[in-house]
PDB file of C-alpha atoms in Angstrom:
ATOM      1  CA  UNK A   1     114.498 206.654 233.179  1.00  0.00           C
ATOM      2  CA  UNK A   2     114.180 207.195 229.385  1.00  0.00           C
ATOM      3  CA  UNK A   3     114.031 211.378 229.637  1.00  0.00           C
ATOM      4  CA  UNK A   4     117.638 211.029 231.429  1.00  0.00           C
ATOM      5  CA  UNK A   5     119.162 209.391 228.189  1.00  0.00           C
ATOM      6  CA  UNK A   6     121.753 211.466 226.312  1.00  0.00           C
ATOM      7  CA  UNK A   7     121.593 212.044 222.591  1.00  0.00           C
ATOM      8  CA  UNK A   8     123.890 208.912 221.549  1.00  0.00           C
ATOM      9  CA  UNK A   9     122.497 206.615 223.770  1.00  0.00           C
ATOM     10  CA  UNK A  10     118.706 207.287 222.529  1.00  0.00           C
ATOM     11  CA  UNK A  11     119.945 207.097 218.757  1.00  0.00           C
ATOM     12  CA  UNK A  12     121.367 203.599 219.779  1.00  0.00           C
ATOM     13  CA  UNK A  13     118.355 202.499 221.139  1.00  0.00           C
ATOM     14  CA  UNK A  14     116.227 203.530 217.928  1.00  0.00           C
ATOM     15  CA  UNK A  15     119.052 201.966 215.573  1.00  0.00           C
ATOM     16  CA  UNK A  16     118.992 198.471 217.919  1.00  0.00           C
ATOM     17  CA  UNK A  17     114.991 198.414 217.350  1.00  0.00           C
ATOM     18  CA  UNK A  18     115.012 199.051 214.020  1.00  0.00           C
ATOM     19  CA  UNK A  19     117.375 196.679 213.359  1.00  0.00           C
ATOM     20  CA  UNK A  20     115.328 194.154 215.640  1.00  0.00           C
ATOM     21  CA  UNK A  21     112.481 194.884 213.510  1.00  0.00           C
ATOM     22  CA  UNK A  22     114.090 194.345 210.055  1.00  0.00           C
ATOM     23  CA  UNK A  23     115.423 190.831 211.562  1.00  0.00           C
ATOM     24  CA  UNK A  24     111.931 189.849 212.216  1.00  0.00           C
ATOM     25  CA  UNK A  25     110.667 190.884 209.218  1.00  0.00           C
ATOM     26  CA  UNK A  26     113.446 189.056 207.259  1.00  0.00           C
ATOM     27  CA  UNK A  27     112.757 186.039 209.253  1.00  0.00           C
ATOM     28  CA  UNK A  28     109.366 186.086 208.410  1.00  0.00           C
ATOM     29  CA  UNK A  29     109.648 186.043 204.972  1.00  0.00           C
ATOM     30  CA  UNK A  30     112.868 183.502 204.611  1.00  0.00           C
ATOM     31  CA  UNK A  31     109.534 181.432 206.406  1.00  0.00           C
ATOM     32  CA  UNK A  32     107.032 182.173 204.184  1.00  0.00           C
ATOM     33  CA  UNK A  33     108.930 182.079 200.898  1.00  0.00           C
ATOM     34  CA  UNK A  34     112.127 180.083 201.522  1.00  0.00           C
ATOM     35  CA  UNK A  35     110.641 176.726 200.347  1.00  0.00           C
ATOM     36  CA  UNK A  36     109.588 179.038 197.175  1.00  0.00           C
ATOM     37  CA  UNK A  37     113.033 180.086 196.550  1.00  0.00           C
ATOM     38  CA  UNK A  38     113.773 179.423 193.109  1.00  0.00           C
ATOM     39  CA  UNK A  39     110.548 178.211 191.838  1.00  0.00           C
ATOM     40  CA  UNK A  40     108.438 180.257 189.688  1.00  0.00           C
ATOM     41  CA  UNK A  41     105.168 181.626 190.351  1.00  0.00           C
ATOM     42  CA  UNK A  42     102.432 183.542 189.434  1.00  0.00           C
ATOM     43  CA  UNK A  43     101.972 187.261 190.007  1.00  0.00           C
ATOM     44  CA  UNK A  44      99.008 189.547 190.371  1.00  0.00           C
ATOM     45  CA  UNK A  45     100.248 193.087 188.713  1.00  0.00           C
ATOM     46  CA  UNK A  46      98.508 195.750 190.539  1.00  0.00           C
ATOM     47  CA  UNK A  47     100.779 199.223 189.783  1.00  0.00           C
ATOM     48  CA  UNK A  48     103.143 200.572 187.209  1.00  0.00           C
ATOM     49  CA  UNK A  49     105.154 203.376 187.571  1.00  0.00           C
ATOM     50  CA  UNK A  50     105.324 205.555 184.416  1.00  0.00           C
ATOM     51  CA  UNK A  51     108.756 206.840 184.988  1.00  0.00           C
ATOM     52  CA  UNK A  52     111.040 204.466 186.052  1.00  0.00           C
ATOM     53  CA  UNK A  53     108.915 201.569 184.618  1.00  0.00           C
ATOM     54  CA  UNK A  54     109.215 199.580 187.507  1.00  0.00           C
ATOM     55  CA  UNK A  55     106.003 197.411 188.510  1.00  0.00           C
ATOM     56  CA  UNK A  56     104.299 196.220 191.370  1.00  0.00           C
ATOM     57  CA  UNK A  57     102.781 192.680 191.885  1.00  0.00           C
ATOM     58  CA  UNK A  58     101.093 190.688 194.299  1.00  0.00           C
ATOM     59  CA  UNK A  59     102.384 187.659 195.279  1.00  0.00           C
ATOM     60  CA  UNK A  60      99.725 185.600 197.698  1.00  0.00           C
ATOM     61  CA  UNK A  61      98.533 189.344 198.912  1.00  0.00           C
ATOM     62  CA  UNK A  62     102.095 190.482 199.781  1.00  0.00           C
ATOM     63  CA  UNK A  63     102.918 193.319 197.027  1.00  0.00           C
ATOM     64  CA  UNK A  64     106.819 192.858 195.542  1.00  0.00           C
ATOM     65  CA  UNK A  65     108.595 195.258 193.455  1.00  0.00           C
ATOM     66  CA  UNK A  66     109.347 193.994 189.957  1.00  0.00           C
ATOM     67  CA  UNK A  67     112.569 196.385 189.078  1.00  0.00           C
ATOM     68  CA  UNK A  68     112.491 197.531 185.065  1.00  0.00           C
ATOM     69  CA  UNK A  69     116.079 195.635 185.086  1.00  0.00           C
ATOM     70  CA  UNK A  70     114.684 192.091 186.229  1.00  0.00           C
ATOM     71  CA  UNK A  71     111.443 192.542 183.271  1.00  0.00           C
ATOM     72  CA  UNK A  72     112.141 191.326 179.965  1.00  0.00           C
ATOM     73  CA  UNK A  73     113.498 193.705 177.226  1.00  0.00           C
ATOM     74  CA  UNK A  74     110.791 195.055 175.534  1.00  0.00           C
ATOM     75  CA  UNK A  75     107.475 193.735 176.965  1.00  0.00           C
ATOM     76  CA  UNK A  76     104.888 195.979 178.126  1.00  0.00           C
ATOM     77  CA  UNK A  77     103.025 195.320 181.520  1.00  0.00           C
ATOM     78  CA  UNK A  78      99.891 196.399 182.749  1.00  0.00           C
ATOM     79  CA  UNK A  79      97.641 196.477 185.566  1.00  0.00           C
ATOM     80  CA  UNK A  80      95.757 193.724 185.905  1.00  0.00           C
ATOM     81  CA  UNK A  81      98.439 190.942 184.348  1.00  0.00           C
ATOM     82  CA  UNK A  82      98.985 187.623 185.331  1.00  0.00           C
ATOM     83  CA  UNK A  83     102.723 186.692 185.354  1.00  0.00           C
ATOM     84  CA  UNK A  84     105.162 184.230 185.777  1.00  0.00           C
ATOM     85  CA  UNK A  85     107.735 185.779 187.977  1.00  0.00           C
ATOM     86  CA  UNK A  86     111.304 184.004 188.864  1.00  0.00           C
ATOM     87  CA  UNK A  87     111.983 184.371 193.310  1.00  0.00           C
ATOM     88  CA  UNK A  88     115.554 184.128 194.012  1.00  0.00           C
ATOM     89  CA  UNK A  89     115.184 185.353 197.383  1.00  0.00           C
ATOM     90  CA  UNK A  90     114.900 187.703 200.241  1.00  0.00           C
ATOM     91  CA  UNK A  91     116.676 191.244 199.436  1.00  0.00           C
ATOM     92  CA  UNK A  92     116.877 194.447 200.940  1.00  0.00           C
ATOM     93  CA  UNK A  93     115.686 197.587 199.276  1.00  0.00           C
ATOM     94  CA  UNK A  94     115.574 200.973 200.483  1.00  0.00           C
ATOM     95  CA  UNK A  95     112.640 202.798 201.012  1.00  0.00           C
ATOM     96  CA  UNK A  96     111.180 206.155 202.886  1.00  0.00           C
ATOM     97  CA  UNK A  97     115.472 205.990 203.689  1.00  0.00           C
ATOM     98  CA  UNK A  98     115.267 203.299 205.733  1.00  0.00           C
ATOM     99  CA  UNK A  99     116.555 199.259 204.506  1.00  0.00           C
ATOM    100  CA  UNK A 100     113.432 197.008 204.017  1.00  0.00           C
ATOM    101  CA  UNK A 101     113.199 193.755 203.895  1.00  0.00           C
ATOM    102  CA  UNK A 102     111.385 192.330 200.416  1.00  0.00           C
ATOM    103  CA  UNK A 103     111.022 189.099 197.900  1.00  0.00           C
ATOM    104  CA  UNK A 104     113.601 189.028 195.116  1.00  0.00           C
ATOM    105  CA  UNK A 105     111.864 188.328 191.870  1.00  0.00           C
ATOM    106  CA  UNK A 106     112.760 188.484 187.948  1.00  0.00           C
ATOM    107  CA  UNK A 107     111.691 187.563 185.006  1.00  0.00           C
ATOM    108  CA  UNK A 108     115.277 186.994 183.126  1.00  0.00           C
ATOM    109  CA  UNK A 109     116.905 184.746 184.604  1.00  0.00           C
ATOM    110  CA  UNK A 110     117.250 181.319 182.505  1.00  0.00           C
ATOM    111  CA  UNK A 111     115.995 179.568 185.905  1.00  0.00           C
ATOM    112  CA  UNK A 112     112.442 180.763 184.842  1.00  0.00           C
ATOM    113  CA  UNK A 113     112.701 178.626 181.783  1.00  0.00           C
ATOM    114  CA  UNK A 114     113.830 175.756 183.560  1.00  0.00           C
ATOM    115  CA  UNK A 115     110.478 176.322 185.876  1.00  0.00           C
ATOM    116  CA  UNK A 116     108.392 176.702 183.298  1.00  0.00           C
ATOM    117  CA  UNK A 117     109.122 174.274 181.305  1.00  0.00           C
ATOM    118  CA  UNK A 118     108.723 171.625 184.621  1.00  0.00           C
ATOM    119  CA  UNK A 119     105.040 173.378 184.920  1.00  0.00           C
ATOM    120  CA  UNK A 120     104.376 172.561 181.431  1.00  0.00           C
ATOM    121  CA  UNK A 121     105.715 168.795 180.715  1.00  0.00           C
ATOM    122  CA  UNK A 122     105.293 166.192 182.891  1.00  0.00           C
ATOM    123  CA  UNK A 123     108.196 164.231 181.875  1.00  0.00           C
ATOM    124  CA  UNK A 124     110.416 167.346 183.357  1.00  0.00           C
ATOM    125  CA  UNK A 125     108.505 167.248 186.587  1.00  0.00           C
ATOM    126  CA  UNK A 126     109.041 163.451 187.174  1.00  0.00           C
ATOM    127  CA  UNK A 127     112.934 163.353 185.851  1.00  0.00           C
ATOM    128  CA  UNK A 128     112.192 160.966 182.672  1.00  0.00           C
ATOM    129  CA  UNK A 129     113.301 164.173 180.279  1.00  0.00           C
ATOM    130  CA  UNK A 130     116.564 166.014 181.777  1.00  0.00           C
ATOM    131  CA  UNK A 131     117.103 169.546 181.474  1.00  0.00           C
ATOM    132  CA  UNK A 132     121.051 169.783 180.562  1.00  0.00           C
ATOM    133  CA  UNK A 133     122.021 173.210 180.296  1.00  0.00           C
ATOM    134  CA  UNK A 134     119.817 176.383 179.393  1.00  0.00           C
ATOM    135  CA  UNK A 135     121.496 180.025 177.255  1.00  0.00           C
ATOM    136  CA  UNK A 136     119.361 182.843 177.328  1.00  0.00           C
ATOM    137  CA  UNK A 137     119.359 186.393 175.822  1.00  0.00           C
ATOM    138  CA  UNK A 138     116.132 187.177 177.468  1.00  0.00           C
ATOM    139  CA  UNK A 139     113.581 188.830 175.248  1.00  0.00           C
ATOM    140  CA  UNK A 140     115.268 187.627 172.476  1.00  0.00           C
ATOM    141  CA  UNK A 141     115.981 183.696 172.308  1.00  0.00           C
ATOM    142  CA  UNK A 142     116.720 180.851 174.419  1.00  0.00           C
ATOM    143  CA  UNK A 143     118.423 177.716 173.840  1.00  0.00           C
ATOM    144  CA  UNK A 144     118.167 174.789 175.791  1.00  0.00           C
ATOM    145  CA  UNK A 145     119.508 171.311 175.744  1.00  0.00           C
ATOM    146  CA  UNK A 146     117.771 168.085 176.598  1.00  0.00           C
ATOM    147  CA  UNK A 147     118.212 164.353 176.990  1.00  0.00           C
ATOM    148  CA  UNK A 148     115.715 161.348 177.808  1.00  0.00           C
ATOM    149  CA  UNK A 149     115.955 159.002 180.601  1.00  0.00           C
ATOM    150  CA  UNK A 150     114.173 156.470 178.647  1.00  0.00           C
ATOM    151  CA  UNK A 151     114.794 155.337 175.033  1.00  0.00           C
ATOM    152  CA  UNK A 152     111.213 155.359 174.189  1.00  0.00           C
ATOM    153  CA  UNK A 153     110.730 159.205 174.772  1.00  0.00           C
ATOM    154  CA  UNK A 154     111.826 161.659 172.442  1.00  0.00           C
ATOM    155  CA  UNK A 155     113.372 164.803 175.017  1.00  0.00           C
ATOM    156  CA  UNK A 156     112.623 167.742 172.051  1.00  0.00           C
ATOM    157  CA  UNK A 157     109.195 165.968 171.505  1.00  0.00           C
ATOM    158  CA  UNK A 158     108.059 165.768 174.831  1.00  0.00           C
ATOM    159  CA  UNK A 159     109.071 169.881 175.371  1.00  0.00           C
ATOM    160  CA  UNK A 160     107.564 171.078 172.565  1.00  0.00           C
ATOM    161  CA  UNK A 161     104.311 168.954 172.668  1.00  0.00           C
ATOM    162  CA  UNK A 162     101.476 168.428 170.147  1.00  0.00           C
ATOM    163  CA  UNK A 163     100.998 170.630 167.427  1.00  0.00           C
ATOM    164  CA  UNK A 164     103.838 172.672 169.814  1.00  0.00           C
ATOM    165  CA  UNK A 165     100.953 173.525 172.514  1.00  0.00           C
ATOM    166  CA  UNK A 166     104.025 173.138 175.411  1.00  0.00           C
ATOM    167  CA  UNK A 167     106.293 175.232 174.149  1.00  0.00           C
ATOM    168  CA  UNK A 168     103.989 177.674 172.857  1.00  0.00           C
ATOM    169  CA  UNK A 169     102.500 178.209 175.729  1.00  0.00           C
ATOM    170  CA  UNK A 170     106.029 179.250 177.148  1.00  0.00           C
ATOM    171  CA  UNK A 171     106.458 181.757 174.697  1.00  0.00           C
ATOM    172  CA  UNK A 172     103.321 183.421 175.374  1.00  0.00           C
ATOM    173  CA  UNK A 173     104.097 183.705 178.890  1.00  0.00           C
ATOM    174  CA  UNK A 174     107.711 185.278 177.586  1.00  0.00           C
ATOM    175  CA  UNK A 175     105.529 187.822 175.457  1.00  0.00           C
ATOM    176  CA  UNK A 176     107.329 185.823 172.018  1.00  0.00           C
ATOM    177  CA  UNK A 177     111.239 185.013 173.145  1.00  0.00           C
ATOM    178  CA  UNK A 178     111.894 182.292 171.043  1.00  0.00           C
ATOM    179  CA  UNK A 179     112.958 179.018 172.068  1.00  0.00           C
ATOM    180  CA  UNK A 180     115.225 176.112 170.922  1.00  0.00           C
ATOM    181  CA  UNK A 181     115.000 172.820 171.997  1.00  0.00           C
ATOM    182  CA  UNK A 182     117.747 170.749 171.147  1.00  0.00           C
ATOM    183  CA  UNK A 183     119.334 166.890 172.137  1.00  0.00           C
ATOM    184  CA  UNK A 184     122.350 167.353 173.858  1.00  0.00           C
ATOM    185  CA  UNK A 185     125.225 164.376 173.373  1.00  0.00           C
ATOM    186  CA  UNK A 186     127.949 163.606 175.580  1.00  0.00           C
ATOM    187  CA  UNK A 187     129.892 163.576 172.416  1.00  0.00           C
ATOM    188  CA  UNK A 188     131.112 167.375 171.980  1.00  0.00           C
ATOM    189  CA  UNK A 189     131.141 167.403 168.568  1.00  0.00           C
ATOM    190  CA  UNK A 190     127.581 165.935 168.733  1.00  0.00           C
ATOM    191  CA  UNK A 191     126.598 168.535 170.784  1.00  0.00           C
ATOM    192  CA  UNK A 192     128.280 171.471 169.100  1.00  0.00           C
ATOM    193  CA  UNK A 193     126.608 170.591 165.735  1.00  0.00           C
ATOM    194  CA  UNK A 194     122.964 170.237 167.501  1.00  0.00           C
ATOM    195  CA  UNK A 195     123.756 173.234 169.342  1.00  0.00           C
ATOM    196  CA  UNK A 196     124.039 175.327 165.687  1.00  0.00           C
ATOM    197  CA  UNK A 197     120.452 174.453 164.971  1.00  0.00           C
ATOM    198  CA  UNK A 198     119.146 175.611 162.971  1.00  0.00           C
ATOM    199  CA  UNK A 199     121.973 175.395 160.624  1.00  0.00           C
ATOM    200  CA  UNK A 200     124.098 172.710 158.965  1.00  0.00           C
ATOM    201  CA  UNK A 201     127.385 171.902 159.626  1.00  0.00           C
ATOM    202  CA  UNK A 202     130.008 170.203 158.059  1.00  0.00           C
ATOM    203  CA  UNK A 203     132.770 169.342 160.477  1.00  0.00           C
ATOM    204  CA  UNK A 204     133.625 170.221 163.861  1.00  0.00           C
ATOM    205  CA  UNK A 205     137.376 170.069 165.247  1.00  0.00           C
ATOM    206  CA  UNK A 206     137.442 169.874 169.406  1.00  0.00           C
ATOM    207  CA  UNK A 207     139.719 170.787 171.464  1.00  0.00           C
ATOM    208  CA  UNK A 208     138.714 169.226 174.864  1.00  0.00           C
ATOM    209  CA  UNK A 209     141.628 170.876 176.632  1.00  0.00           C
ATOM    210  CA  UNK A 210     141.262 173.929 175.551  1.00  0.00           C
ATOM    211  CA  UNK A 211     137.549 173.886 175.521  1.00  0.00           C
ATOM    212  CA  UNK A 212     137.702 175.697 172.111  1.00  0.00           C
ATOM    213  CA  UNK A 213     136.043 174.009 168.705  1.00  0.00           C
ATOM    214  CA  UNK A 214     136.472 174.822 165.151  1.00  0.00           C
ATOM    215  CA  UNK A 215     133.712 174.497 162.874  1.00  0.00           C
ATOM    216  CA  UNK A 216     133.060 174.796 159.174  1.00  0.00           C
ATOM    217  CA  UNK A 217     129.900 175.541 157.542  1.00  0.00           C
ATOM    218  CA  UNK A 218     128.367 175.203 154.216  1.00  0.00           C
ATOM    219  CA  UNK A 219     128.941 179.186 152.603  1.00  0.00           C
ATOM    220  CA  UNK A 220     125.279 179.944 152.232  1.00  0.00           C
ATOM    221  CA  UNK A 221     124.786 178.694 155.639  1.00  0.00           C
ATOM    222  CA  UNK A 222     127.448 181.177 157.165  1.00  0.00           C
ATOM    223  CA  UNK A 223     125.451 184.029 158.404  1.00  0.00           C
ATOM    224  CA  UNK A 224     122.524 181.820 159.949  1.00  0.00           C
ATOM    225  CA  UNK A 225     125.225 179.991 161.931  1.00  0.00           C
ATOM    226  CA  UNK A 226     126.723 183.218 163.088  1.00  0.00           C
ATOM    227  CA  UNK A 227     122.803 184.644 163.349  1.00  0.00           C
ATOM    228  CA  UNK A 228     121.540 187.880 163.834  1.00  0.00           C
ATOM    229  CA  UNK A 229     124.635 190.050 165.334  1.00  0.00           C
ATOM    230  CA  UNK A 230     126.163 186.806 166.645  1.00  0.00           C
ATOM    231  CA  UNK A 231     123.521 185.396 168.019  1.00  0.00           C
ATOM    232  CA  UNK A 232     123.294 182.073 167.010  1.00  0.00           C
ATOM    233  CA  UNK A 233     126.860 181.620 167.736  1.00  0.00           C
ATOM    234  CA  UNK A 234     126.943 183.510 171.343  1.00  0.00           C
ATOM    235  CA  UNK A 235     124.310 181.432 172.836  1.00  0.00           C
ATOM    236  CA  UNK A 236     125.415 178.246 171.371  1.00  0.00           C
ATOM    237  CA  UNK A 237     128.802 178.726 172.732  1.00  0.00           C
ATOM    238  CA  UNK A 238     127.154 179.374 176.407  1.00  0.00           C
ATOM    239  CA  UNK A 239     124.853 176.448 175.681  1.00  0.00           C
ATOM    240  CA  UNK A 240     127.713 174.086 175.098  1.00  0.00           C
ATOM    241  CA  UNK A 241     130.979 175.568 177.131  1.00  0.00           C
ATOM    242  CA  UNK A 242     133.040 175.827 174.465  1.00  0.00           C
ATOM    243  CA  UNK A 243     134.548 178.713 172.730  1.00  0.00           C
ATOM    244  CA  UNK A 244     133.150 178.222 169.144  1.00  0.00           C
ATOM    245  CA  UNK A 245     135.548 179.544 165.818  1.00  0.00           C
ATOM    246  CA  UNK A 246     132.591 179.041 162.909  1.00  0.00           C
ATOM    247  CA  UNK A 247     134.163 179.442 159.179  1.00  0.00           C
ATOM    248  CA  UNK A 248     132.515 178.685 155.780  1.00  0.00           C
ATOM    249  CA  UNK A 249     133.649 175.937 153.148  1.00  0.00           C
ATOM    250  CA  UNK A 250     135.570 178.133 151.057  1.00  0.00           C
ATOM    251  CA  UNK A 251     137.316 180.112 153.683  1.00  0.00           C
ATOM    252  CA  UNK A 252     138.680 176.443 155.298  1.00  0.00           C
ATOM    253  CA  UNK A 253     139.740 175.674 152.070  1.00  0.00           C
ATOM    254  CA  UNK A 254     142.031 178.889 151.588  1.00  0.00           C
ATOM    255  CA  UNK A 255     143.611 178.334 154.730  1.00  0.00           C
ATOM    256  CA  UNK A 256     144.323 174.968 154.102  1.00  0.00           C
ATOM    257  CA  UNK A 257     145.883 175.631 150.505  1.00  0.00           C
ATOM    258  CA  UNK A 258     147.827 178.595 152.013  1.00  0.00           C
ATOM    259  CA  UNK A 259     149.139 176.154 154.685  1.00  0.00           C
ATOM    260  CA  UNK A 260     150.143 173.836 152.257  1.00  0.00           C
ATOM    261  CA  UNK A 261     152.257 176.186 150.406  1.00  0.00           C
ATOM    262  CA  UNK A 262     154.467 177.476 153.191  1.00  0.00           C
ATOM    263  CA  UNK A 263     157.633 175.631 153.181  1.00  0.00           C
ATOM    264  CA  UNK A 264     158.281 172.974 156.271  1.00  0.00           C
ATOM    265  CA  UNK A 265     161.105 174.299 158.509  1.00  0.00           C
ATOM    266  CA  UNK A 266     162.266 170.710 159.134  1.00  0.00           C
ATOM    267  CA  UNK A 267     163.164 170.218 155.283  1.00  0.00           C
ATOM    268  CA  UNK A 268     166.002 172.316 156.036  1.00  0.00           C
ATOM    269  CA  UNK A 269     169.194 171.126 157.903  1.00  0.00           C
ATOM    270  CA  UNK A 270     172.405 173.647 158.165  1.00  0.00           C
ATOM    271  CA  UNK A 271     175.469 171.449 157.107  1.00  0.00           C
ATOM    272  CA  UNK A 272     178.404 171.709 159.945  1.00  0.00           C
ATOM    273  CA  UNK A 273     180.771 171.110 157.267  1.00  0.00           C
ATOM    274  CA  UNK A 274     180.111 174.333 155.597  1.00  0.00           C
ATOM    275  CA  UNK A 275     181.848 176.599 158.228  1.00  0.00           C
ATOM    276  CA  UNK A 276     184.830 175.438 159.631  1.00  0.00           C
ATOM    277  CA  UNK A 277     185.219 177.716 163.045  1.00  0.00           C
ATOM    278  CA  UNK A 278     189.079 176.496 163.507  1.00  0.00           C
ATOM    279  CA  UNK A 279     189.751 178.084 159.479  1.00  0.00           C
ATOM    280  CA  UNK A 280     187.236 181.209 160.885  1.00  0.00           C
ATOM    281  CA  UNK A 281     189.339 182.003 163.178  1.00  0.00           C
ATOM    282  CA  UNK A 282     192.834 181.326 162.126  1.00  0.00           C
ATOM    283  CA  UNK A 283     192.152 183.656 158.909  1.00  0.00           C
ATOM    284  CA  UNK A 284     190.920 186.675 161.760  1.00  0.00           C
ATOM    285  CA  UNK A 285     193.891 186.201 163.630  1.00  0.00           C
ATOM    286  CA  UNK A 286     196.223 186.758 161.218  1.00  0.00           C
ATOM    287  CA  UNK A 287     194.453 190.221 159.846  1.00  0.00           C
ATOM    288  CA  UNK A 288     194.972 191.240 163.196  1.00  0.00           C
ATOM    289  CA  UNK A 289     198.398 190.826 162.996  1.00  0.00           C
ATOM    290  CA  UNK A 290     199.205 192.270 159.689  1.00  0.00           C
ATOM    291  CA  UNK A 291     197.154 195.517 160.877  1.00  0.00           C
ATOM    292  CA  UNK A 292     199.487 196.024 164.223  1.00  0.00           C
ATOM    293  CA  UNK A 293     202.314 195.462 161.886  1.00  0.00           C
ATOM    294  CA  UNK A 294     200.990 198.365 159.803  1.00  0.00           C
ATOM    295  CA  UNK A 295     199.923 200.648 162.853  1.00  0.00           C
ATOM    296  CA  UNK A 296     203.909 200.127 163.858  1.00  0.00           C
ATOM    297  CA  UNK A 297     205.291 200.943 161.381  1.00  0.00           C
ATOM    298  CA  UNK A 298     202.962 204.260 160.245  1.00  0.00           C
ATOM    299  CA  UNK A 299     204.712 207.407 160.594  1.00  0.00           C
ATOM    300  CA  UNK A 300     202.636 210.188 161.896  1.00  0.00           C
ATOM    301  CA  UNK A 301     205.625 212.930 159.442  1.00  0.00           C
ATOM    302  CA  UNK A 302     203.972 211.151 156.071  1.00  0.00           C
ATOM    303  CA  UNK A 303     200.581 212.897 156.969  1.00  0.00           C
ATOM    304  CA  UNK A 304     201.671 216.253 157.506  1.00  0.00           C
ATOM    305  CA  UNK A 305     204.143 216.016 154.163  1.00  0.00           C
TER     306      UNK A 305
END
């Protein structure tokens, strides 16, 4: 009889139904979204909060909560929207105090690129153009490497598209992140130098072991290299895996005319013939005899007269 339960055992009760209830639930989405996990899709927004800025959308008439955090820096939703949203899964969220189940969506995370760019060229989609590896600063730029399949298709061609329709079409759906396309190259230093776009450079030096690179640029090509508060630099060095050192013409030169002026250790060899350890010590053992000799004979009278 339920009016004969005690206080504990009724709270149990409650907490095993609830948590029955939140098991369905999760169940039912992992069945309705799992095969969408990962895979971009479009979004309905239907409310903004003012305050916290977080939005909500309607996904296939399920309303999700897009957090501020997971929007891009910097764009400006409202209601009535249609955008491209990132799932990465099922999440819980608290609400009204209690856990509840809900979609996990974003709109910075470099998989979205990857997504979109599959919507937009067909040669993505059916695996003739390969998507290598993807840096993003979201709401800022994005760099992304690609290589063809076939010899006949140009990779950075096919992505941008004619008159850049592809691509731009990608920015406009990233309300204006820029995008680089590049060619990536099994060769690092290859890959390094493309990955630098849209500067010029004159060596690279790599380090394979180290994963680090050196690279010199011309000196009026310095700060775009580096880019806008190390932009350029940061997201080529994610793009790429390496840990890139970026130095200007004239700055490589001082270092190597200051490294050619500092004197080679090896040139000089110490001589074993000019100490002789045996003549060393001979010469300090006789001091120290001559000084007990003197300590002997000192007579402690002479001080006081």
């Amino acid at each position: 009889d339920p009016h004969e339960f005690k206080r504990i055992a009724a709270k149990n009760a409650k907490d095993l139904i609830k948590q029955g209830f939140r098991d369905i639930e999760r169940q039912q989405l992992s069945e309705m979204w799992g095969e969408y996990e990962n895979e971009a899709v479009s979004a309905l927004v239907t409310k903004i909060e003012p305050k916290t800025g977080h939005a909500t959308i309607e996904i296939n008439h399920n309303e999700v909560l897009l957090m501020r955090a997971d929007q891009i820096p910097g764009e400006v939703l409202h209601v009535g929207d249609i955008i491209k949203v990132y799932i990465t899964g099922v999440s819980k969220e608290y609400k009204e105090g209690a856990k509840k189940q809900s979609l996990r969506i974003t709109r910075i995370d470099r998989g979205l690129i990857k997504r979109l760019f599959e919507l937009e060229c067909p040669e993505i989609y059916d695996g003739t153009v390969e998507i290598k590896s993807i840096a993003r600063e979201a709401g800022s730029r994005t760099k992304m490497a690609v290589w063809s399949n076939d010899k006949n298709v140009d990779p950075v061609g096919a992505c941008v598209g004619l008159n850049g329709a592809r691509v731009n079409a990608i920015v406009n759906d990233l309300k204006g992140e820029k995008i680089d396309i590049i060619n990536w190259n099994e060769d690092p230093c290859v890959f390094i130098e493309n990955a630098l776009s849209p500067s010029k450079v004159v060596s690279v030096a790599v380090d394979v072991e180290e994963k680090s690179a050196e690279v010199v640029v011309p000196d009026y090509q310095l700060s775009l290299a580096i880019g806008k508060e190390g932009q350029n630099a940061r997201l080529a060095a994610r793009l790429t895996g390496y840990k890139i050192d970026i130095k200007s013409e004239s700055q490589a030169a001082q270092e190597a005319a200051k490294a050619s002026e500092e004197p080679e250790t090896d040139d000089f060899e110490i001589e074993e013939d000019l100490f002789d350890n045996e003549e060393i010590n001979d010469d300090f053992t006789e001091d120290v005899e001559d000084t007990e000799e003197a300590v002997e004979d000192f007579d402690a009278e002479d001080i006081e007269e």
